[in-house]
Tab-separated table of C-alpha atoms in Angstrom:
chain	number	residue	atom	x	y	z
A	1	MET	CA	-22.322	206.115	243.697
A	2	SER	CA	-23.216	207.168	240.149
A	3	LEU	CA	-21.873	205.316	237.154
A	4	LEU	CA	-20.099	208.427	236.025
A	5	LYS	CA	-18.292	208.847	239.348
A	6	GLU	CA	-17.333	205.146	239.362
A	7	LEU	CA	-15.733	205.487	235.995
A	8	GLN	CA	-13.897	208.629	236.784
A	9	GLN	CA	-12.464	207.128	240.018
A	10	LEU	CA	-11.590	203.864	238.226
A	11	THR	CA	-9.464	205.793	235.680
A	12	GLU	CA	-7.842	207.849	238.374
A	13	ARG	CA	-7.020	204.807	240.486
A	14	THR	CA	-5.550	203.050	237.412
A	15	TYR	CA	-3.034	205.828	236.988
A	16	ARG	CA	-2.619	206.655	240.652
A	17	GLN	CA	-3.590	210.301	240.062
A	18	SER	CA	-6.442	212.560	241.180
A	19	SER	CA	-7.979	215.338	239.250
A	20	GLY	CA	-9.517	216.912	242.279
A	21	ILE	CA	-12.770	217.567	240.405
A	22	ASN	CA	-16.170	215.930	240.030
A	23	LEU	CA	-17.053	215.545	236.390
A	24	GLU	CA	-20.738	215.324	237.261
A	25	GLU	CA	-20.600	219.062	237.741
A	26	PHE	CA	-19.685	219.603	234.116
A	27	ILE	CA	-22.581	217.824	232.469
A	28	ILE	CA	-24.556	220.031	230.157
A	29	GLY	CA	-27.976	219.687	228.493
A	30	THR	CA	-29.001	219.781	224.838
A	31	GLY	CA	-29.413	223.610	224.705
A	32	ARG	CA	-25.953	224.305	225.903
A	33	PHE	CA	-24.556	221.580	223.645
A	34	GLN	CA	-26.080	223.219	220.626
A	35	ASP	CA	-24.625	226.606	221.678
A	36	LEU	CA	-21.128	225.276	222.105
A	37	ARG	CA	-21.283	223.320	218.893
A	38	LYS	CA	-22.115	226.496	216.975
A	39	VAL	CA	-18.897	228.104	218.088
A	40	SER	CA	-16.700	225.052	217.514
A	41	CYS	CA	-14.807	224.298	214.297
A	42	LYS	CA	-16.670	223.150	211.242
A	43	GLU	CA	-15.342	219.645	211.599
A	44	SER	CA	-17.280	219.270	214.812
A	45	PHE	CA	-20.539	219.046	212.854
A	46	GLU	CA	-19.314	215.757	211.379
A	47	LEU	CA	-18.923	214.197	214.812
A	48	SER	CA	-21.649	212.191	216.449
A	49	ASP	CA	-24.266	214.048	218.532
A	50	ASN	CA	-24.482	211.150	220.975
A	51	ALA	CA	-21.735	212.602	223.263
A	52	ARG	CA	-19.184	215.290	223.224
A	53	LEU	CA	-16.449	216.823	225.413
A	54	PHE	CA	-15.764	220.596	225.112
A	55	PHE	CA	-12.664	222.108	226.675
A	56	ARG	CA	-10.655	225.289	226.613
A	57	ILE	CA	-8.156	227.216	228.791
A	58	LEU	CA	-9.103	230.790	229.579
A	59	GLU	CA	-6.927	233.016	231.784
A	60	GLY	CA	-4.980	230.082	233.064
A	61	LYS	CA	-8.061	228.026	234.032
A	62	LEU	CA	-9.469	224.845	232.409
A	63	TYR	CA	-13.093	224.841	231.432
A	64	LEU	CA	-14.872	221.548	230.701
A	65	ALA	CA	-18.321	220.627	229.442
A	66	ILE	CA	-19.572	217.067	228.865
A	67	TYR	CA	-22.692	216.232	226.937
A	68	PHE	CA	-24.630	212.991	226.553
A	69	SER	CA	-27.688	212.677	224.361
A	70	LYS	CA	-31.018	211.488	225.799
A	71	THR	CA	-30.667	208.365	223.707
A	72	ILE	CA	-27.473	207.343	225.404
A	73	ILE	CA	-28.694	208.151	228.934
A	74	SER	CA	-32.061	206.406	228.477
A	75	ARG	CA	-30.425	203.282	227.138
A	76	LEU	CA	-27.989	203.091	230.040
A	77	GLU	CA	-30.819	203.669	232.528
A	78	LYS	CA	-32.919	200.889	230.861
A	79	TYR	CA	-29.949	198.485	230.559
A	80	ASP	CA	-27.591	199.357	233.422
A	81	PRO	CA	-24.151	197.989	232.576
A	82	ARG	CA	-23.628	197.369	236.339
A	83	LYS	CA	-26.208	194.551	235.944
A	84	GLY	CA	-24.547	193.022	232.845
A	85	LEU	CA	-23.077	193.874	229.427
A	86	HIS	CA	-24.825	192.734	226.238
A	87	GLU	CA	-25.692	193.793	222.721
A	88	LYS	CA	-28.306	196.356	223.926
A	89	ASN	CA	-25.947	198.393	226.048
A	90	ILE	CA	-22.414	197.845	224.890
A	91	TYR	CA	-22.412	200.754	222.392
A	92	PRO	CA	-23.912	203.391	224.724
A	93	PHE	CA	-21.668	202.255	227.532
A	94	MET	CA	-18.607	202.525	225.254
A	95	VAL	CA	-19.577	206.064	224.354
A	96	PHE	CA	-20.184	206.987	228.002
A	97	ILE	CA	-16.802	205.585	229.087
A	98	GLU	CA	-14.891	207.348	226.303
A	99	GLU	CA	-16.205	210.823	227.060
A	100	ILE	CA	-15.636	210.455	230.812
A	101	ASN	CA	-12.152	209.176	230.015
A	102	HIS	CA	-11.499	212.198	227.846
A	103	GLY	CA	-12.607	214.592	230.590
A	104	THR	CA	-10.539	212.770	233.217
A	105	HIS	CA	-7.349	212.685	231.207
A	106	THR	CA	-7.768	216.324	230.083
A	107	ALA	CA	-7.980	217.488	233.707
A	108	LEU	CA	-5.025	215.292	234.784
A	109	LYS	CA	-2.871	216.537	231.881
A	110	PHE	CA	-3.769	220.133	232.634
A	111	LEU	CA	-2.802	219.674	236.292
A	112	ALA	CA	0.477	218.167	235.132
A	113	GLY	CA	1.259	221.387	233.277
A	114	GLU	CA	0.067	220.649	229.706
A	115	LYS	CA	-1.436	223.817	228.214
A	116	GLU	CA	-1.413	223.029	224.505
A	117	ILE	CA	-4.664	221.112	224.746
A	118	GLU	CA	-6.273	222.153	221.473
A	119	THR	CA	-3.538	220.679	219.227
A	120	GLU	CA	-4.140	217.672	217.001
A	121	GLU	CA	-1.481	215.813	218.964
A	122	PHE	CA	-3.216	216.348	222.222
A	123	ILE	CA	-6.607	215.209	220.846
A	124	ARG	CA	-5.124	212.055	219.270
A	125	ASP	CA	-3.492	211.256	222.594
A	126	LEU	CA	-6.914	211.498	224.280
A	127	GLU	CA	-8.466	209.230	221.630
A	128	LEU	CA	-5.755	206.647	221.993
A	129	LEU	CA	-5.909	206.597	225.812
A	130	ALA	CA	-9.715	206.291	225.624
A	131	LYS	CA	-9.470	203.254	223.401
A	132	ILE	CA	-7.065	201.588	225.758
A	133	ASP	CA	-8.819	202.517	228.982
A	134	THR	CA	-12.283	201.659	227.592
A	135	TYR	CA	-11.109	198.151	226.648
A	136	GLN	CA	-9.713	197.619	230.154
A	137	ILE	CA	-12.855	198.934	231.827
A	138	LEU	CA	-15.167	196.756	229.663
A	139	LYS	CA	-12.946	193.676	230.499
A	140	PHE	CA	-13.420	194.484	234.165
A	141	PHE	CA	-17.207	194.653	233.869
A	142	LEU	CA	-17.408	191.434	231.782
A	143	ALA	CA	-15.210	189.439	234.147
A	144	TYR	CA	-17.339	190.544	237.152
A	145	PHE	CA	-20.368	188.921	235.645
A	146	ASN	CA	-18.735	185.667	234.785
A	147	ALA	CA	-19.160	182.848	237.323
A	148	SER	CA	-15.406	182.400	237.424
A	149	LYS	CA	-14.812	186.183	237.691
A	150	LYS	CA	-12.402	185.692	234.892
A	151	LEU	CA	-12.589	186.589	231.147
A	152	GLU	CA	-13.350	183.984	228.613
A	153	LYS	CA	-11.683	184.061	225.235
A	154	PHE	CA	-14.957	185.007	223.511
A	155	ASP	CA	-15.216	188.049	225.799
A	156	LYS	CA	-12.139	189.605	224.350
A	157	LEU	CA	-13.187	188.906	220.781
A	158	TRP	CA	-16.610	190.395	221.509
A	159	LEU	CA	-15.125	193.517	222.976
A	160	ARG	CA	-12.558	194.006	220.161
A	161	HIS	CA	-15.291	193.546	217.660
A	162	HIS	CA	-17.381	196.316	219.095
A	163	LEU	CA	-14.670	198.699	220.166
A	164	PHE	CA	-12.252	198.401	217.225
A	165	GLU	CA	-13.575	196.327	214.300
A	166	ARG	CA	-16.939	198.113	213.932
A	167	ALA	CA	-15.426	201.570	213.992
A	168	ASN	CA	-16.338	203.804	211.029
A	169	PHE	CA	-13.814	206.338	209.709
A	170	THR	CA	-16.007	207.893	207.009
A	171	TYR	CA	-15.695	211.643	207.267
A	172	ASP	CA	-15.558	214.496	204.833
A	173	SER	CA	-12.558	215.771	206.721
A	174	ASP	CA	-9.333	213.906	206.047
A	175	ARG	CA	-7.949	214.993	209.369
A	176	LEU	CA	-10.874	213.309	211.224
A	177	SER	CA	-10.636	210.169	209.103
A	178	THR	CA	-6.930	209.897	209.790
A	179	ARG	CA	-7.223	210.791	213.424
A	180	TYR	CA	-9.768	208.053	214.299
A	181	LYS	CA	-8.345	205.394	211.983
A	182	GLU	CA	-4.830	205.895	213.361
A	183	THR	CA	-5.836	205.880	217.023
A	184	ASN	CA	-8.170	202.902	216.524
A	185	CYS	CA	-5.395	200.866	214.894
A	186	LEU	CA	-2.836	201.829	217.480
A	187	GLY	CA	-5.278	201.147	220.347
A	188	GLU	CA	-6.173	197.698	219.097
A	189	LYS	CA	-2.529	196.682	218.719
A	190	TYR	CA	-1.649	198.045	222.146
A	191	VAL	CA	-4.456	196.235	224.024
A	192	ARG	CA	-3.458	192.992	222.299
A	193	TYR	CA	0.025	193.584	223.676
A	194	LEU	CA	-1.367	194.201	227.145
A	195	ASP	CA	-3.469	191.012	226.981
A	196	ALA	CA	-0.243	189.085	226.022
A	197	ILE	CA	1.952	190.197	228.946
A	198	PRO	CA	1.492	188.826	232.448
A	199	SER	CA	-1.473	190.412	234.254
A	200	HIS	CA	0.689	191.664	237.166
A	201	GLN	CA	2.732	193.748	234.751
A	202	ARG	CA	-0.196	195.565	233.037
A	203	LEU	CA	-0.787	198.440	235.379
A	204	ALA	CA	2.852	199.395	235.502
A	205	GLU	CA	3.070	199.203	231.712
A	206	MET	CA	-0.031	201.395	231.311
A	207	ARG	CA	1.189	203.987	233.791
A	208	ARG	CA	4.567	204.202	232.064
A	209	PHE	CA	2.968	204.397	228.637
A	210	ARG	CA	0.583	207.162	229.673
A	211	GLU	CA	3.492	209.487	230.573
A	212	TRP	CA	4.902	209.573	227.047
A	213	ASN	CA	3.787	212.164	224.485
A	214	TYR	CA	1.714	211.025	221.519
A	215	PRO	CA	4.582	210.652	218.942
A	216	VAL	CA	6.472	208.444	221.371
A	217	LYS	CA	3.390	206.357	222.130
A	218	MET	CA	2.806	205.926	218.380
A	219	GLN	CA	6.386	204.908	217.691
A	220	TYR	CA	6.398	202.460	220.678
A	221	ILE	CA	3.257	200.713	219.522
A	222	ARG	CA	4.432	200.386	215.964
A	223	MET	CA	7.627	198.666	217.249
A	224	LEU	CA	5.664	196.094	219.281
A	225	PRO	CA	5.497	192.600	217.851
A	226	GLY	CA	2.337	191.483	215.983
């Protein structure tokens, strides 16, 4: 099974939902990426070219396109995260997980009846969920390669450093800066909360949390201790 398929299925199992699609069929190359970027909003040119999810609804149908740069793919092929996580593959793996996560949640939300998928609220919700899910997936991979099959304290510190603390929010667009800073801060606080509750309660908590809209998620996290 491909790494992409594994990640899609892992996310769908986490939330006990199925998108009914294979995201591998929506991967595009550099040429198509450049074409889609040209017709996107001006802000999109500020975003990284390492990976991108494009989506739109046309005549009641959801259209998706997922792009990964050759740099990301080649690094993951050279340092397969299924053989271990380290400094040479943590960043490209994070990027890879987040885009697959965006695509999976977009499809699931569309199937659940959400049609306002181009709003800022929807996009921030995707970003927040991606931060949370990426952290959980990275924990899963790290624990697998430990002799004890459990996480060590340093593992969580290392993951939070790469996923949250190293994030850069420097954009010309105030909306982009606010979007990524806000979802990064909310995501970090929420995963710390998840780490603090008993492990057998985490899945139920994550499933309940996902069902709320973004304003409710934001308010909930801000009321959490810490």
